[in-house]
XYZ file of C-alpha atoms in Angstrom:
725
model
C -17.782 -20.918 -10.845
C -20.723 -18.962 -12.321
C -23.499 -18.616 -9.748
C -26.259 -16.541 -8.080
C -26.710 -15.712 -4.402
C -29.468 -17.609 -2.601
C -29.106 -17.179 1.199
C -26.685 -16.102 3.925
C -25.660 -18.606 6.617
C -23.061 -16.604 8.575
C -23.266 -14.058 9.997
C -27.008 -14.529 10.488
C -27.716 -10.807 10.056
C -26.760 -9.241 6.708
C -26.709 -5.797 8.342
C -23.539 -6.707 10.272
C -21.617 -7.486 7.069
C -18.804 -5.240 5.818
C -15.990 -5.507 3.273
C -13.803 -7.433 5.677
C -16.432 -9.809 7.120
C -15.897 -13.572 7.049
C -19.015 -15.087 5.526
C -20.711 -18.368 4.662
C -23.437 -18.345 2.005
C -25.342 -20.654 -0.323
C -25.234 -20.048 -4.083
C -27.133 -21.569 -6.997
C -24.789 -22.607 -9.851
C -25.491 -21.094 -13.276
C -23.441 -23.819 -14.926
C -22.852 -27.523 -14.390
C -20.887 -28.165 -11.182
C -19.811 -31.763 -10.511
C -18.593 -32.915 -7.089
C -15.811 -35.460 -6.470
C -18.258 -38.356 -6.741
C -19.674 -37.277 -10.102
C -22.890 -35.812 -8.727
C -24.230 -32.569 -10.139
C -24.580 -29.891 -7.460
C -27.736 -27.831 -7.334
C -26.437 -25.692 -4.443
C -22.914 -24.693 -3.372
C -21.781 -23.563 0.078
C -19.191 -20.795 -0.355
C -16.922 -19.302 2.323
C -14.753 -16.193 2.196
C -14.473 -12.496 2.994
C -16.961 -9.891 1.761
C -19.047 -12.340 -0.306
C -21.704 -10.831 -2.639
C -25.304 -10.902 -1.381
C -27.448 -9.675 -4.257
C -29.816 -12.187 -5.876
C -30.230 -9.813 -8.839
C -26.751 -10.450 -10.234
C -24.636 -13.376 -11.336
C -21.078 -13.793 -10.103
C -17.959 -15.386 -11.507
C -16.211 -16.790 -8.439
C -12.612 -17.988 -8.350
C -11.142 -20.073 -5.566
C -10.705 -23.684 -4.566
C -12.727 -26.570 -3.214
C -12.041 -27.736 0.301
C -13.486 -30.471 2.494
C -14.064 -29.213 6.015
C -14.127 -32.053 8.616
C -17.206 -30.503 10.252
C -19.077 -28.720 7.441
C -18.221 -30.867 4.449
C -17.459 -29.672 0.884
C -17.064 -25.878 0.616
C -15.875 -23.489 -2.049
C -13.250 -21.098 -0.648
C -13.706 -17.840 -2.556
C -10.525 -15.894 -3.264
C -12.061 -13.301 -5.613
C -15.152 -12.710 -7.716
C -16.500 -10.456 -10.439
C -20.033 -9.259 -10.972
C -21.447 -10.316 -14.302
C -23.145 -7.094 -15.336
C -25.264 -7.428 -18.442
C -24.511 -4.434 -20.736
C -28.203 -3.661 -20.916
C -30.392 -1.131 -19.160
C -31.914 -3.818 -16.944
C -28.527 -5.330 -16.103
C -26.850 -2.039 -15.171
C -29.837 -0.813 -13.144
C -29.936 -4.167 -11.355
C -26.265 -3.756 -10.422
C -26.686 -0.165 -9.191
C -29.522 -1.086 -6.826
C -28.197 -4.535 -5.892
C -26.975 -3.389 -2.497
C -23.339 -3.460 -3.614
C -23.387 0.351 -3.584
C -24.926 1.855 -0.453
C -27.096 4.896 -0.980
C -28.557 3.845 -4.365
C -32.069 2.390 -4.439
C -34.221 1.314 -7.454
C -35.627 4.801 -8.216
C -32.248 6.552 -7.951
C -30.618 3.779 -10.019
C -33.168 4.414 -12.777
C -32.505 8.195 -12.721
C -28.733 7.609 -12.861
C -29.074 5.318 -15.892
C -31.411 7.738 -17.612
C -28.759 10.438 -17.226
C -25.584 8.492 -18.091
C -26.668 5.245 -19.720
C -24.007 2.562 -20.153
C -21.214 5.018 -19.286
C -22.129 4.983 -15.598
C -19.578 2.312 -14.588
C -16.761 4.287 -16.196
C -18.038 7.411 -14.411
C -18.031 5.615 -11.050
C -14.420 4.631 -11.658
C -13.062 7.879 -13.063
C -15.417 10.835 -12.618
C -17.925 10.180 -9.799
C -18.426 13.929 -9.243
C -20.682 13.914 -12.357
C -23.318 12.168 -10.219
C -23.943 15.487 -8.454
C -26.005 16.448 -11.494
C -28.614 13.873 -10.446
C -31.449 15.285 -8.273
C -31.272 13.712 -4.821
C -27.476 13.187 -4.804
C -25.819 15.651 -2.448
C -22.100 15.880 -1.766
C -22.577 13.851 1.432
C -24.549 11.170 -0.387
C -21.974 11.072 -3.181
C -19.222 10.553 -0.624
C -21.106 7.553 0.807
C -21.705 6.127 -2.664
C -18.017 6.454 -3.579
C -16.820 4.966 -0.290
C -19.144 2.004 -0.689
C -18.243 1.469 -4.340
C -14.514 1.560 -3.624
C -14.807 -0.598 -0.527
C -16.726 -3.266 -2.395
C -14.470 -3.296 -5.452
C -10.979 -2.093 -4.593
C -10.910 -3.391 -1.004
C -12.164 -6.743 -2.241
C -9.313 -6.914 -4.756
C -6.795 -6.127 -1.995
C -8.301 -8.806 0.268
C -8.159 -11.359 -2.556
C -4.581 -10.435 -3.496
C -3.264 -10.761 0.056
C -5.344 -13.754 1.201
C -2.923 -16.416 -0.169
C -0.236 -14.896 2.077
C -2.285 -15.466 5.253
C -2.977 -11.743 5.692
C -6.422 -11.450 7.245
C -9.219 -9.563 5.556
C -9.336 -7.035 8.395
C -5.647 -6.190 7.942
C -6.085 -6.009 4.179
C -8.999 -3.592 4.584
C -6.936 -1.449 7.005
C -4.160 -1.333 4.407
C -6.710 -0.231 1.813
C -7.982 2.470 4.166
C -4.408 3.755 4.476
C -3.420 3.728 0.782
C -6.808 3.835 -0.964
C -6.917 3.056 -4.678
C -3.122 2.924 -4.782
C -2.960 -0.020 -2.358
C -2.236 -2.759 -4.883
C 0.165 -0.512 -6.789
C 2.012 0.314 -3.550
C 2.198 -3.308 -2.431
C 3.429 -4.507 -5.820
C 6.076 -1.783 -6.184
C 7.121 -1.655 -2.508
C 6.004 -4.932 -0.887
C 8.061 -4.258 2.238
C 5.541 -1.525 3.013
C 3.507 -4.372 4.488
C 6.207 -4.849 7.112
C 5.167 -1.520 8.629
C 1.705 -2.881 9.301
C 1.090 -4.341 12.736
C 0.539 -8.073 12.528
C 2.171 -8.674 9.132
C 5.905 -8.767 9.816
C 8.972 -9.206 7.691
C 8.604 -12.912 6.864
C 5.214 -12.429 5.197
C 6.277 -9.211 3.445
C 9.389 -10.967 2.184
C 7.365 -13.893 0.852
C 5.166 -11.501 -1.111
C 8.171 -9.542 -2.394
C 9.949 -12.699 -3.538
C 6.813 -13.970 -5.299
C 6.824 -10.707 -7.282
C 10.365 -11.255 -8.420
C 12.233 -8.916 -6.088
C 15.926 -9.809 -5.904
C 17.257 -11.578 -2.822
C 20.079 -9.054 -2.793
C 17.976 -5.918 -3.188
C 18.995 -3.097 -0.781
C 15.338 -2.682 0.227
C 15.172 -6.329 1.322
C 18.448 -6.231 3.283
C 17.630 -2.909 4.979
C 14.193 -4.120 6.041
C 15.704 -7.383 7.316
C 18.239 -5.472 9.427
C 15.462 -3.410 10.997
C 13.358 -6.519 11.540
C 16.260 -8.276 13.302
C 16.492 -5.452 15.835
C 12.713 -5.167 16.252
C 12.521 -8.906 16.837
C 15.254 -8.537 19.468
C 13.208 -5.789 21.151
C 10.186 -8.101 21.278
C 12.416 -10.453 23.293
C 13.397 -7.693 25.711
C 16.653 -6.481 24.102
C 17.357 -2.866 23.301
C 20.410 -3.697 21.219
C 22.514 -6.497 19.781
C 26.281 -6.871 19.662
C 27.357 -5.817 16.146
C 28.632 -9.196 14.942
C 25.716 -11.072 16.520
C 23.363 -8.570 14.880
C 24.744 -9.168 11.363
C 24.940 -12.927 11.940
C 21.292 -13.076 13.094
C 20.166 -11.133 10.056
C 22.092 -13.391 7.655
C 20.747 -16.511 9.348
C 17.198 -15.257 9.043
C 17.573 -14.288 5.367
C 19.331 -17.555 4.435
C 20.606 -16.069 1.157
C 23.788 -17.781 -0.145
C 24.936 -14.772 -2.213
C 24.642 -12.356 0.717
C 27.928 -11.961 2.601
C 28.590 -10.598 6.073
C 30.470 -7.681 4.477
C 27.519 -6.766 2.251
C 25.085 -6.771 5.184
C 27.511 -4.782 7.356
C 27.905 -2.172 4.582
C 24.114 -1.773 4.357
C 23.956 -1.439 8.153
C 26.622 1.278 8.063
C 24.632 3.175 5.419
C 21.590 2.967 7.682
C 23.635 4.397 10.554
C 24.697 7.298 8.305
C 21.125 8.057 7.229
C 19.874 7.816 10.828
C 17.818 4.621 10.726
C 20.269 2.691 12.939
C 22.592 3.759 15.761
C 25.604 2.252 17.530
C 27.075 2.506 21.025
C 30.011 0.605 22.478
C 29.998 -2.076 19.804
C 26.217 -2.592 19.899
C 23.603 -1.857 17.229
C 20.215 -0.222 17.923
C 17.251 1.097 16.058
C 17.800 4.855 16.166
C 14.668 5.616 18.228
C 15.596 2.917 20.746
C 19.141 4.230 21.194
C 17.721 7.720 21.639
C 15.366 6.546 24.410
C 18.177 4.800 26.325
C 20.573 7.746 26.005
C 17.899 10.276 26.889
C 16.940 8.305 30.006
C 20.579 8.179 31.145
C 20.973 11.936 30.548
C 17.875 12.819 32.545
C 18.729 10.595 35.510
C 22.296 11.884 35.743
C 21.027 15.453 35.509
C 18.764 14.826 38.500
C 21.469 13.055 40.488
C 23.678 16.134 40.158
C 20.956 18.478 41.453
C 21.609 19.905 44.907
C 19.401 18.484 47.622
C 19.187 19.942 51.128
C 17.463 17.839 53.757
C 16.918 18.376 57.487
C 18.083 14.996 58.828
C 17.109 15.874 62.402
C 13.583 16.759 61.273
C 13.306 13.491 59.392
C 14.381 11.519 62.489
C 11.914 13.410 64.700
C 8.957 12.841 62.388
C 9.978 9.214 61.923
C 9.807 8.667 65.672
C 6.383 10.317 65.781
C 5.077 8.061 63.031
C 6.391 4.975 64.814
C 4.597 5.962 68.040
C 1.360 6.768 66.214
C 1.425 3.419 64.394
C 2.615 1.455 67.434
C 5.477 0.034 65.334
C 9.244 0.189 65.668
C 10.886 0.025 62.278
C 14.079 -1.931 61.666
C 17.294 -0.029 61.075
C 17.336 -0.771 57.317
C 13.735 0.441 56.994
C 14.530 3.710 58.775
C 17.604 4.089 56.570
C 15.476 3.632 53.445
C 13.058 6.383 54.491
C 15.836 8.786 55.506
C 17.786 8.327 52.247
C 14.661 8.643 50.101
C 13.746 11.940 51.791
C 17.320 13.214 51.513
C 18.130 12.348 47.903
C 16.984 13.378 44.445
C 16.712 9.851 42.983
C 16.602 6.809 45.279
C 15.991 3.090 44.743
C 14.415 0.840 47.397
C 14.466 -2.843 46.497
C 13.422 -5.959 48.365
C 11.349 -9.109 48.165
C 7.937 -9.921 49.688
C 7.634 -9.461 53.411
C 10.592 -7.049 53.656
C 8.420 -4.037 54.485
C 8.354 -2.076 51.208
C 4.675 -1.206 51.657
C 5.203 -0.024 55.245
C 8.156 2.103 54.115
C 6.006 3.703 51.411
C 3.326 4.631 53.942
C 5.789 6.131 56.444
C 7.684 7.945 53.685
C 4.554 9.609 52.293
C 3.215 10.584 55.724
C 6.522 12.129 56.824
C 6.984 14.030 53.548
C 3.446 15.432 53.838
C 4.261 16.771 57.301
C 7.644 18.167 56.260
C 6.190 19.944 53.220
C 2.457 20.542 53.841
C 1.904 22.410 50.580
C 3.913 20.046 48.389
C 2.347 17.902 45.672
C 2.828 14.126 45.731
C 2.478 11.731 42.803
C 2.146 7.988 43.495
C 2.091 5.687 40.477
C 2.777 2.184 39.175
C 3.018 0.583 35.718
C -0.327 -1.295 36.005
C -3.776 -0.386 37.222
C -3.878 -3.242 39.734
C -0.518 -2.243 41.228
C -1.629 1.405 41.414
C -4.873 0.516 43.191
C -3.022 -1.693 45.674
C -0.599 1.170 46.304
C -3.496 3.514 47.014
C -5.214 1.039 49.360
C -2.085 0.300 51.403
C -0.705 3.838 51.684
C -3.905 5.879 51.859
C -2.546 8.232 49.174
C -4.072 8.592 45.714
C -2.263 6.509 43.093
C -2.641 6.001 39.354
C -0.859 4.270 36.500
C 2.260 5.857 35.092
C 0.465 6.121 31.739
C -2.438 8.008 33.265
C -0.239 10.410 35.217
C 1.722 11.201 32.069
C -1.327 11.154 29.777
C 0.446 8.569 27.637
C -1.646 6.557 25.249
C 0.018 4.356 22.660
C -1.647 4.038 19.260
C -1.621 1.005 16.926
C 2.120 1.463 16.449
C 2.705 1.148 20.187
C 4.633 4.455 20.211
C 4.078 6.986 22.978
C 3.605 10.663 22.355
C 5.005 13.508 24.470
C 4.161 13.077 28.171
C 2.338 15.623 30.277
C 4.689 17.556 32.569
C 4.443 16.464 36.203
C 4.029 19.251 38.752
C 4.612 16.957 41.747
C 7.456 17.628 44.194
C 7.724 13.947 45.171
C 7.177 11.074 42.754
C 6.980 7.563 44.215
C 6.918 4.740 41.656
C 6.080 1.191 42.750
C 6.779 -2.063 40.830
C 9.645 -0.395 38.949
C 10.860 -3.765 37.609
C 7.924 -3.564 35.180
C 9.084 -0.304 33.580
C 10.568 -0.720 30.112
C 13.076 1.806 28.784
C 10.502 3.748 26.737
C 8.118 4.274 29.645
C 10.975 5.067 32.045
C 12.286 7.672 29.589
C 8.865 9.344 29.355
C 8.576 9.337 33.157
C 11.886 11.115 33.746
C 11.145 13.444 30.839
C 8.067 14.647 32.748
C 9.691 15.157 36.193
C 10.220 18.822 37.038
C 13.556 20.225 38.216
C 14.099 19.825 41.960
C 11.558 17.031 42.425
C 12.438 13.874 44.358
C 11.997 10.509 42.679
C 11.712 7.312 44.743
C 11.794 4.050 42.779
C 10.493 0.964 44.609
C 10.589 -2.577 43.283
C 11.876 -6.107 43.516
C 15.049 -6.537 41.479
C 14.703 -10.339 41.614
C 11.433 -10.381 39.695
C 11.147 -10.871 35.977
C 12.185 -7.850 33.941
C 9.622 -5.798 32.049
C 7.597 -7.265 29.192
C 8.875 -4.386 27.047
C 12.558 -3.979 26.105
C 15.246 -3.200 28.626
C 15.975 -4.108 32.234
C 15.625 -0.668 33.790
C 15.648 -1.483 37.508
C 18.570 -3.923 37.399
C 20.552 -1.569 35.113
C 19.977 1.414 37.413
C 21.240 -0.650 40.339
C 24.213 -2.018 38.352
C 25.312 1.494 37.381
C 26.217 2.218 41.025
C 25.353 5.864 40.390
C 22.049 5.899 42.256
C 21.666 5.388 46.032
C 20.196 1.899 46.561
C 18.655 0.579 49.775
C 18.385 -3.215 49.789
C 15.843 -4.796 52.118
C 16.914 -8.345 52.924
C 15.223 -9.249 56.180
C 11.794 -10.917 55.851
C 9.379 -9.661 58.518
C 6.345 -11.518 57.235
C 7.911 -14.752 58.530
C 6.826 -13.913 61.996
C 3.228 -14.530 60.941
C 4.125 -18.050 59.782
C 4.103 -17.375 56.038
C 5.989 -19.979 54.053
C 5.535 -17.885 50.882
C 7.917 -15.138 52.028
C 10.351 -17.696 53.443
C 10.434 -19.741 50.224
C 10.716 -16.602 48.095
C 13.901 -15.741 49.967
C 15.225 -19.295 49.592
C 14.540 -19.226 45.835
C 16.307 -15.851 45.506
C 19.449 -17.465 46.895
C 19.139 -20.628 44.777
C 18.189 -22.851 47.743
C 16.212 -25.951 46.725
C 15.162 -26.881 50.279
C 11.766 -25.212 50.273
C 9.371 -25.540 53.172
C 5.958 -27.058 52.418
C 2.744 -26.873 54.428
C -0.856 -25.692 54.348
C -0.040 -22.359 52.649
C 2.623 -23.668 50.236
C 1.863 -26.984 48.519
C 3.241 -29.037 45.638
C 1.045 -31.482 43.685
C 3.113 -33.923 41.639
C 1.973 -34.506 38.068
C 4.238 -35.305 35.119
C 1.415 -35.630 32.592
C 0.232 -32.386 30.965
C -3.389 -33.489 30.551
C -3.536 -34.667 34.160
C -1.930 -31.416 35.313
C -4.558 -29.385 33.476
C -7.361 -31.336 35.195
C -5.703 -30.979 38.607
C -5.343 -27.214 38.151
C -8.977 -26.917 37.130
C -10.006 -28.799 40.284
C -7.769 -26.657 42.487
C -9.032 -23.497 40.812
C -12.676 -24.329 41.531
C -11.808 -25.177 45.145
C -9.842 -21.945 45.659
C -12.488 -19.816 43.905
C -15.140 -21.227 46.218
C -12.944 -20.233 49.172
C -11.657 -16.803 48.058
C -13.768 -15.736 45.041
C -12.878 -15.465 41.335
C -11.176 -12.079 41.765
C -8.787 -13.315 44.424
C -7.461 -16.436 42.679
C -4.888 -16.593 39.862
C -3.858 -19.527 37.696
C -0.419 -18.940 36.176
C 1.444 -20.748 33.419
C 4.765 -19.941 31.675
C 3.313 -20.457 28.183
C 0.412 -18.766 26.392
C -0.103 -21.560 23.853
C 1.078 -24.955 22.537
C 0.303 -27.306 25.485
C -2.715 -28.503 27.498
C -1.495 -26.352 30.388
C -0.964 -23.190 28.352
C -2.899 -20.048 29.219
C -5.196 -20.165 26.174
C -6.273 -23.779 26.772
C -6.733 -23.229 30.519
C -8.806 -20.093 29.905
C -11.223 -22.009 27.688
C -11.477 -24.871 30.192
C -11.994 -22.595 33.196
C -14.546 -20.438 31.363
C -16.645 -23.528 30.616
C -16.611 -24.355 34.349
C -17.063 -20.902 35.838
C -19.215 -19.247 33.155
C -20.916 -21.923 31.008
C -23.099 -20.907 28.037
C -26.817 -20.329 28.453
C -29.710 -18.935 26.462
C -29.700 -15.800 28.634
C -26.036 -14.916 27.858
C -25.233 -13.144 24.604
C -22.009 -14.160 22.876
C -19.628 -12.661 20.324
C -17.324 -14.630 18.062
C -14.980 -12.767 15.739
C -11.843 -14.345 14.280
C -10.212 -16.403 17.052
C -11.879 -14.346 19.811
C -14.942 -15.719 21.595
C -16.621 -13.924 24.503
C -19.871 -14.258 26.428
C -21.640 -12.183 29.044
C -20.158 -12.831 32.497
C -16.660 -13.637 31.201
C -13.649 -12.525 33.210
C -11.388 -10.679 30.750
C -7.972 -9.025 30.762
C -6.882 -5.940 28.841
C -3.717 -6.566 26.825
C -3.061 -2.931 25.835
C -3.057 0.449 27.551
C -5.991 2.535 26.425
C -7.433 5.523 28.238
C -7.896 4.701 31.911
C -7.607 0.978 31.154
C -4.112 -0.468 31.641
C -2.467 -3.551 30.191
C -3.221 -6.384 32.637
C -6.405 -4.857 34.099
C -9.127 -7.394 34.889
C -12.794 -6.794 34.141
C -16.101 -8.586 33.565
C -18.310 -8.500 30.470
C -21.642 -7.068 31.604
C -23.427 -6.987 28.248
C -23.019 -7.791 24.548
C -25.311 -5.834 22.229
C -25.789 -6.717 18.576
C -27.144 -3.599 16.862
C -27.138 -3.676 13.067
C -23.604 -3.115 11.811
C -22.255 -2.704 15.329
C -21.589 -5.200 18.076
C -20.619 -3.726 21.418
C -19.130 -5.322 24.508
C -19.554 -3.550 27.843
C -16.797 -4.382 30.324
C -16.690 -3.335 33.973
C -13.074 -2.961 35.186
C -14.099 -1.804 38.669
C -13.575 1.566 40.342
C -16.315 3.031 38.148
C -14.362 2.215 34.962
C -16.881 0.823 32.479
C -15.626 0.601 28.943
C -17.355 -0.038 25.617
C -15.545 -2.175 23.020
C -16.533 -2.392 19.363
C -15.429 -5.071 16.883
C -12.510 -2.897 15.794
C -10.871 -2.910 19.249
C -11.904 -6.367 20.448
C -8.255 -7.459 20.106
C -7.591 -5.435 23.266
C -9.308 -8.154 25.315
C -8.522 -11.749 26.202
C -9.977 -14.202 28.700
C -8.616 -13.554 32.193
C -9.205 -16.734 34.210
C -5.601 -17.812 33.637
C -2.595 -15.700 32.673
C 1.122 -15.900 32.021
C 3.510 -15.214 34.875
C 4.717 -12.116 33.020
C 1.163 -10.736 32.859
C 0.673 -11.284 36.590
C 3.391 -8.826 37.594
C 2.126 -5.986 39.726
C -0.812 -8.062 40.981
C -1.466 -9.853 44.271
C -3.954 -12.634 44.965
C -5.066 -14.523 48.037
C -4.342 -17.797 46.268
C -2.072 -18.603 43.323
C -1.954 -21.856 41.342
C 1.199 -22.331 39.258
C 2.008 -24.903 36.602
C 5.633 -26.026 36.233
C 6.419 -28.806 33.745
C 9.653 -29.983 32.191
C 7.924 -29.313 28.862
C 8.220 -25.597 29.742
C 11.994 -25.881 30.218
C 12.841 -23.064 27.804
C 10.925 -20.625 30.053
C 11.905 -21.981 33.457
C 14.155 -19.586 35.349
C 14.588 -18.457 38.930
C 13.027 -15.005 38.311
C 9.955 -16.636 36.736
C 9.281 -18.949 39.697
C 10.110 -16.185 42.161
C 7.701 -13.790 40.435
C 4.956 -16.423 40.292
C 4.996 -17.435 43.968
C 5.292 -13.853 45.199
C 1.892 -13.079 43.626
C 0.289 -15.133 46.424
C -0.530 -13.597 49.808
C -2.164 -16.510 51.647
C -1.763 -19.623 49.555
C 0.493 -21.023 46.791
C -0.163 -24.316 44.983
C 2.366 -25.625 42.450
C 1.157 -28.355 40.072
C 3.691 -30.199 37.935
C 7.127 -31.817 38.212
C 9.548 -31.199 41.075
C 12.480 -31.526 38.683
C 10.999 -28.614 36.709
C 10.958 -26.519 39.892
C 14.562 -27.514 40.676
C 15.595 -26.747 37.094
C 14.131 -23.250 37.368
C 15.727 -22.458 40.744
C 19.148 -23.567 39.457
C 18.921 -21.152 36.508
C 19.628 -17.779 38.123
C 18.551 -15.712 35.174
C 17.467 -15.742 31.625
C 19.927 -14.712 28.955
C 21.143 -11.222 29.863
C 19.193 -8.600 27.987
C 20.910 -6.421 25.429
C 21.029 -3.000 27.053
C 23.809 -0.511 27.791
C 21.923 1.735 30.199
C 24.289 1.025 33.128
C 27.337 1.856 30.979
C 25.744 5.055 29.677
C 24.909 6.133 33.247
C 28.433 5.475 34.483
C 29.972 7.339 31.567
C 27.745 10.406 31.966
C 27.884 10.441 35.771
C 31.690 10.363 35.836
C 32.168 13.180 33.324
């Protein structure tokens, strides 16, 4: 389609447009364009990424027509070329069209006067010649070149990758990484795309196959083997049994000519060159195996350290603390404190109401008196858990990431942790530690320091790979104190009582004012009921103190994404006074409750904040989010993916948090996710009130399933082997 730009529809401000922007614009055809009904079109609505905006040029657009149910007939632009007339007027018009930032009408005229019709070739091959033009400095030339390349080369990359459902933003990031060699790199080594976050093997493979790469190419098989293990890690596994590993890879590739022997031979070559590793009949990515082995080595090393403790002094100070607090601890609680103060690495595990918080407080107070000059480090995997730890114990606490100065980049990989100088390290909510974070933690602990790990082994395992707490306990190498007696029962709490019943697979739960079940088999009805309950509970406790939890993030009316949109419309409806930002699938407005989904700086994955302002300033749009405790953070468009609405969340995301009231959805439609640890984790988030909405058979189904499929990890075996040497 040959056409000229007329006006921009979206975004409304042309200043906010860049090479990767999604745009809607109106163009005037320069040739006859007939619609499906035979009518000649005088104007065409075009949609696409990085559309041209100069009215001085004509464009040859390629793409396809599409009928949008809301906006009607549109032309989806895949690529376009500027029609540059090979005349002085045509070339000057192109140079000052706005396609190249830094060149205005006067400078465009001077450039043409100097180079004539050769200027386009110079821009492509020898841009440094422009330095001969008065007014073009090295800095200005750099801007001109960047703009020229971004508007030509980046556009070509976007157009090339668009049919494969790779977003313009990802395509532009790829261009920023490889520059002018992007298309060459992708065409010669399409599996390079697999290394990009958000692309994945399936898409990379589709592109590779479309370019004629053989189904049996070593590059394809090797990448598939790595992808199989990475996919397993996304599901919580550190490793896969060798035969299951090869079988999974073959099933995913679905290539008739590829045999199990051929795939196994490629895997063995990858072991030899260090890309894969094996242990006890299980296959790992090499960096994953290293993390698990390193963690086992460091723990065993600490367990074998000598530790001298004055038991009599511990007993004396324990008695003093009991008198000062007016509390007499149970025998198992005293035992937990004594062992933690006497050992090098100790685990304390128990459910809600068993006194873990009280033990922490006594432990820290006694240690401070025993060693007045000693340094103490209290930490937890999430910001909310760390702040609760600080409030309940009276000792400063921070996230594990912050204490170790660990900040993961786009790859999600951690760097080297900061060495801890603390003599006592107390870690709460240890069930949330994945193997990579646990490895970094023990890497940072100094020789001779005590480490006390506190958590609930019956909760869901970490979101990241591994099952650190349960594996440490299963190894039988580390002293473990189990807290079984529920003390919160004395206050009449049915939450603690039912948590204990669920742990033991007992279906006979006790219902009452603080633990209710609302029957609803219909998903739509359940969503409405939860919305009603949410508003009622928010009115009673406040937005911050109420959580709505669902097993699924998407796919049903009761998924987290759908509930977030519904609750936002009720709690924070739109108004003329509230600025909004819509980019891709993300939509935020001032006043929204949001959740961080990545660790970044002093903001932790799972932290809750509120959008205080949205500023649209030229090319930049900034969100200002208040996460509490003086932590205000600015988010630009490039890091907006770090945020999601926080009115509802998955059960996994709720770990480490406590709320006055918790509303939980359990439907038979969620059967694939329903397990005892999930329900147990969900109800133990509530302190005063738990409301379950859904089907009782779904609750029974979950309680009867003691665990999800056992995670692929050999940490317990590695610990046993190293400890017994």
